[in-house]
Coordinates of N, CA and C in Angstrom, one line a residue:
L1 N 80.2 99.7 112.6 CA 80.7 98.8 111.5 C 79.5 98.1 110.9
S2 N 79.3 98.1 109.6 CA 78.2 97.4 109.0 C 78.5 95.9 109.0
M3 N 77.5 95.1 108.6 CA 77.6 93.7 108.5 C 78.8 93.3 107.6
S4 N 79.0 94.0 106.5 CA 80.1 93.6 105.6 C 81.3 94.4 105.9
G5 N 81.2 95.3 106.9 CA 82.3 96.2 107.2 C 83.6 95.4 107.8
L6 N 84.7 95.9 107.4 CA 86.0 95.4 107.9 C 86.7 96.5 108.6
S7 N 87.6 96.2 109.6 CA 88.4 97.2 110.1 C 89.3 97.7 109.0
A8 N 89.8 98.9 109.2 CA 90.7 99.6 108.2 C 92.0 98.7 108.0
A9 N 92.5 98.2 109.0 CA 93.8 97.3 108.9 C 93.4 96.0 108.1
R10 N 92.3 95.4 108.4 CA 91.9 94.2 107.8 C 91.6 94.4 106.3
L11 N 91.0 95.5 106.0 CA 90.7 95.9 104.6 C 92.0 96.1 103.8
T12 N 92.9 96.8 104.4 CA 94.3 97.0 103.8 C 94.9 95.6 103.5
S13 N 94.9 94.7 104.5 CA 95.4 93.4 104.4 C 94.8 92.6 103.3
R14 N 93.5 92.7 103.1 CA 92.8 92.0 102.1 C 93.2 92.5 100.7
I15 N 93.4 93.8 100.6 CA 93.8 94.3 99.3 C 95.2 93.8 99.0
V16 N 96.1 93.9 99.9 CA 97.5 93.5 99.7 C 97.7 92.1 99.4
K17 N 96.8 91.2 100.0 CA 96.9 89.8 99.7 C 96.2 89.3 98.5
A18 N 95.5 90.2 97.8 CA 94.7 89.8 96.6 C 95.7 89.2 95.6
Q19 N 95.2 88.1 94.9 CA 96.0 87.3 94.0 C 95.7 87.7 92.5
S20 N 94.7 88.5 92.2 CA 94.4 88.8 90.9 C 93.7 90.2 90.8
D21 N 93.7 90.8 89.7 CA 93.1 92.1 89.5 C 91.6 92.0 89.8
G22 N 91.0 90.9 89.4 CA 89.6 90.6 89.7 C 89.2 90.6 91.2
E23 N 90.2 90.0 92.0 CA 90.0 90.0 93.4 C 90.0 91.4 94.0
V24 N 90.9 92.2 93.5 CA 91.0 93.6 94.0 C 89.7 94.3 93.6
A25 N 89.2 94.1 92.3 CA 88.0 94.7 91.9 C 86.8 94.3 92.8
D26 N 86.7 93.1 93.2 CA 85.6 92.6 94.1 C 85.7 93.3 95.4
I27 N 86.9 93.5 95.9 CA 87.0 94.2 97.2 C 86.6 95.6 97.1
V28 N 87.0 96.3 96.0 CA 86.7 97.7 95.7 C 85.2 97.8 95.6
K29 N 84.5 96.9 94.8 CA 83.1 97.0 94.7 C 82.3 96.8 96.0
Q30 N 82.8 95.9 96.8 CA 82.1 95.6 98.1 C 82.4 96.7 99.1
H31 N 83.5 97.3 99.1 CA 83.9 98.1 100.3 C 84.4 99.6 100.0
V32 N 84.2 100.0 98.7 CA 84.8 101.3 98.4 C 84.2 102.5 99.3
G33 N 83.0 102.3 99.8 CA 82.4 103.3 100.7 C 83.1 103.4 102.0
E34 N 83.9 102.4 102.4 CA 84.6 102.3 103.6 C 86.1 102.7 103.4
F35 N 86.5 102.9 102.2 CA 87.9 103.2 101.9 C 88.4 104.6 102.4
N36 N 89.6 104.6 103.0 CA 90.2 105.9 103.2 C 91.3 106.1 102.1
E37 N 92.1 107.1 102.2 CA 93.0 107.4 101.1 C 94.1 106.3 101.0
I38 N 94.4 105.7 102.1 CA 95.4 104.6 102.1 C 94.8 103.4 101.3
H39 N 93.6 103.1 101.5 CA 92.9 102.0 100.8 C 92.9 102.2 99.3
V40 N 92.5 103.4 98.9 CA 92.5 103.8 97.5 C 93.9 103.6 96.9
S41 N 94.9 104.2 97.6 CA 96.2 104.1 97.1 C 96.7 102.7 97.0
T42 N 96.4 101.9 98.0 CA 96.9 100.5 98.0 C 96.2 99.7 96.9
A43 N 94.9 99.9 96.7 CA 94.1 99.2 95.7 C 94.7 99.6 94.3
L44 N 94.9 100.8 94.1 CA 95.4 101.2 92.7 C 96.8 100.6 92.5
S45 N 97.7 100.7 93.5 CA 99.0 100.1 93.4 C 99.0 98.6 93.1
K46 N 98.1 97.9 93.9 CA 98.0 96.5 93.7 C 97.4 96.2 92.3
L47 N 96.4 96.9 91.8 CA 95.9 96.7 90.5 C 97.0 96.9 89.4
A48 N 97.8 98.0 89.6 CA 98.9 98.2 88.6 C 99.9 97.1 88.6
K49 N 100.2 96.6 89.7 CA 101.2 95.5 89.8 C 100.6 94.2 89.2
L50 N 99.4 93.9 89.6 CA 98.8 92.6 89.1 C 98.5 92.7 87.6
M51 N 98.1 93.8 87.1 CA 97.8 93.9 85.7 C 99.0 93.9 84.8
A52 N 100.2 94.2 85.4 CA 101.4 94.1 84.7 C 101.9 92.7 84.4
R53 N 101.3 91.7 85.1 CA 101.7 90.3 84.9 C 100.5 89.6 84.3
S54 N 100.7 88.9 83.2 CA 99.6 88.3 82.5 C 98.9 87.2 83.3
G55 N 99.6 86.5 84.2 CA 98.9 85.4 85.0 C 98.0 85.9 86.0
T56 N 98.0 87.2 86.4 CA 97.2 87.7 87.4 C 96.2 88.8 86.9
R57 N 96.1 88.9 85.5 CA 95.2 89.8 84.9 C 94.0 89.1 84.4
T58 N 92.8 89.4 85.0 CA 91.6 88.8 84.6 C 90.5 89.8 84.1
L59 N 90.7 91.1 84.4 CA 89.7 92.1 84.0 C 89.9 92.5 82.6
G60 N 88.8 92.8 81.9 CA 88.9 93.5 80.6 C 89.0 95.0 80.8
K61 N 89.3 95.7 79.8 CA 89.5 97.1 79.9 C 88.3 97.9 80.5
S62 N 87.1 97.5 80.1 CA 85.9 98.3 80.6 C 85.7 97.9 82.1
Q63 N 86.0 96.7 82.4 CA 85.8 96.3 83.9 C 86.9 97.1 84.7
C64 N 88.1 97.1 84.2 CA 89.1 97.8 84.9 C 88.8 99.3 85.0
D65 N 88.3 99.9 83.9 CA 87.9 101.3 83.9 C 86.8 101.6 84.9
S66 N 85.9 100.7 85.1 CA 84.8 100.9 86.0 C 85.3 100.9 87.5
V67 N 86.3 100.1 87.8 CA 86.9 100.0 89.1 C 87.7 101.3 89.3
L68 N 88.5 101.7 88.3 CA 89.2 102.9 88.5 C 88.3 104.1 88.7
L69 N 87.2 104.1 88.0 CA 86.2 105.2 88.2 C 85.7 105.3 89.6
L70 N 85.4 104.1 90.2 CA 84.9 104.0 91.6 C 86.0 104.6 92.5
L71 N 87.2 104.2 92.3 CA 88.3 104.7 93.2 C 88.5 106.2 93.0
D72 N 88.4 106.6 91.7 CA 88.6 108.1 91.4 C 87.5 108.9 92.1
E73 N 86.3 108.4 92.1 CA 85.1 109.1 92.7 C 85.4 109.1 94.2
R74 N 85.9 108.0 94.8 CA 86.1 108.0 96.3 C 87.2 109.0 96.6
L75 N 88.2 109.1 95.8 CA 89.3 110.0 96.1 C 88.8 111.5 96.1
R76 N 87.9 111.8 95.3 CA 87.3 113.2 95.2 C 86.6 113.6 96.6
G77 N 86.3 112.6 97.4 CA 85.6 112.9 98.6 C 86.5 113.2 99.8
F78 N 87.8 113.1 99.5 CA 88.8 113.4 100.6 C 89.2 114.8 100.6
N79 N 89.3 115.5 101.7 CA 89.8 116.9 101.8 C 91.3 117.0 101.7
M80 N 92.0 115.9 102.2 CA 93.4 116.0 102.3 C 94.0 114.6 102.0
I81 N 95.0 114.5 101.2 CA 95.7 113.3 100.9 C 97.2 113.5 101.2
R82 N 97.8 112.6 101.9 CA 99.2 112.7 102.2 C 100.1 112.6 101.0
A83 N 101.3 113.2 101.1 CA 102.2 113.2 99.9 C 102.6 111.8 99.5
R84 N 102.8 110.9 100.4 CA 103.1 109.5 100.1 C 102.0 108.8 99.2
Q85 N 100.8 109.0 99.6 CA 99.6 108.5 98.9 C 99.6 109.1 97.5
I86 N 99.8 110.4 97.4 CA 99.8 111.1 96.1 C 100.8 110.5 95.2
A87 N 102.0 110.3 95.7 CA 103.1 109.7 94.9 C 102.7 108.3 94.4
N88 N 102.1 107.5 95.3 CA 101.7 106.1 95.0 C 100.6 106.2 93.9
L89 N 99.7 107.1 94.1 CA 98.6 107.3 93.1 C 99.1 107.6 91.7
L90 N 100.0 108.6 91.7 CA 100.6 109.0 90.4 C 101.3 107.8 89.7
W91 N 102.1 107.1 90.5 CA 102.8 105.9 89.9 C 101.8 104.9 89.4
S92 N 100.8 104.6 90.2 CA 99.8 103.6 89.7 C 99.0 104.1 88.5
Y93 N 98.6 105.3 88.5 CA 97.9 105.8 87.3 C 98.8 105.8 86.1
A94 N 100.0 106.1 86.2 CA 101.0 106.0 85.1 C 101.1 104.6 84.6
K95 N 101.3 103.6 85.5 CA 101.4 102.2 85.1 C 100.2 101.7 84.4
L96 N 99.0 102.2 84.9 CA 97.8 101.7 84.3 C 97.4 102.5 83.0
G97 N 98.1 103.5 82.7 CA 97.8 104.4 81.6 C 96.4 105.1 81.8
Y98 N 96.1 105.3 83.0 CA 94.8 105.9 83.3 C 94.9 107.5 83.4
H99 N 94.0 108.1 82.7 CA 94.1 109.6 82.6 C 93.0 110.3 83.3
G100 N 92.2 109.5 84.1 CA 91.1 110.1 84.9 C 89.8 110.3 84.1
N101 N 88.8 110.7 84.9 CA 87.5 111.0 84.3 C 87.4 112.5 84.2
H102 N 87.5 112.9 82.9 CA 87.5 114.4 82.7 C 86.1 115.0 82.3
S103 N 85.1 114.2 82.6 CA 83.7 114.7 82.3 C 83.2 115.7 83.2

């Protein structure tokens, strides 16, 4: 575990307890290299929920897109993703209006 490293359960807990989209973005930027598919799914779901409410939305479109891109790139590194995470990812992407990086 690196100096900034958190256990998988603690990392999930931090994502779930985030109070704003900016807080989720900070966690993603600091720890995306440690994320498993559950972390990616949880972060996207939390972002979608927080961005749906004006009081918890702090990121601009380009900031949000950069976080989504980080999560998207992390997802590409996984060989297998469970059906539940896929369903959560699809819901989150739909809520966020995110169509992925097609470059």
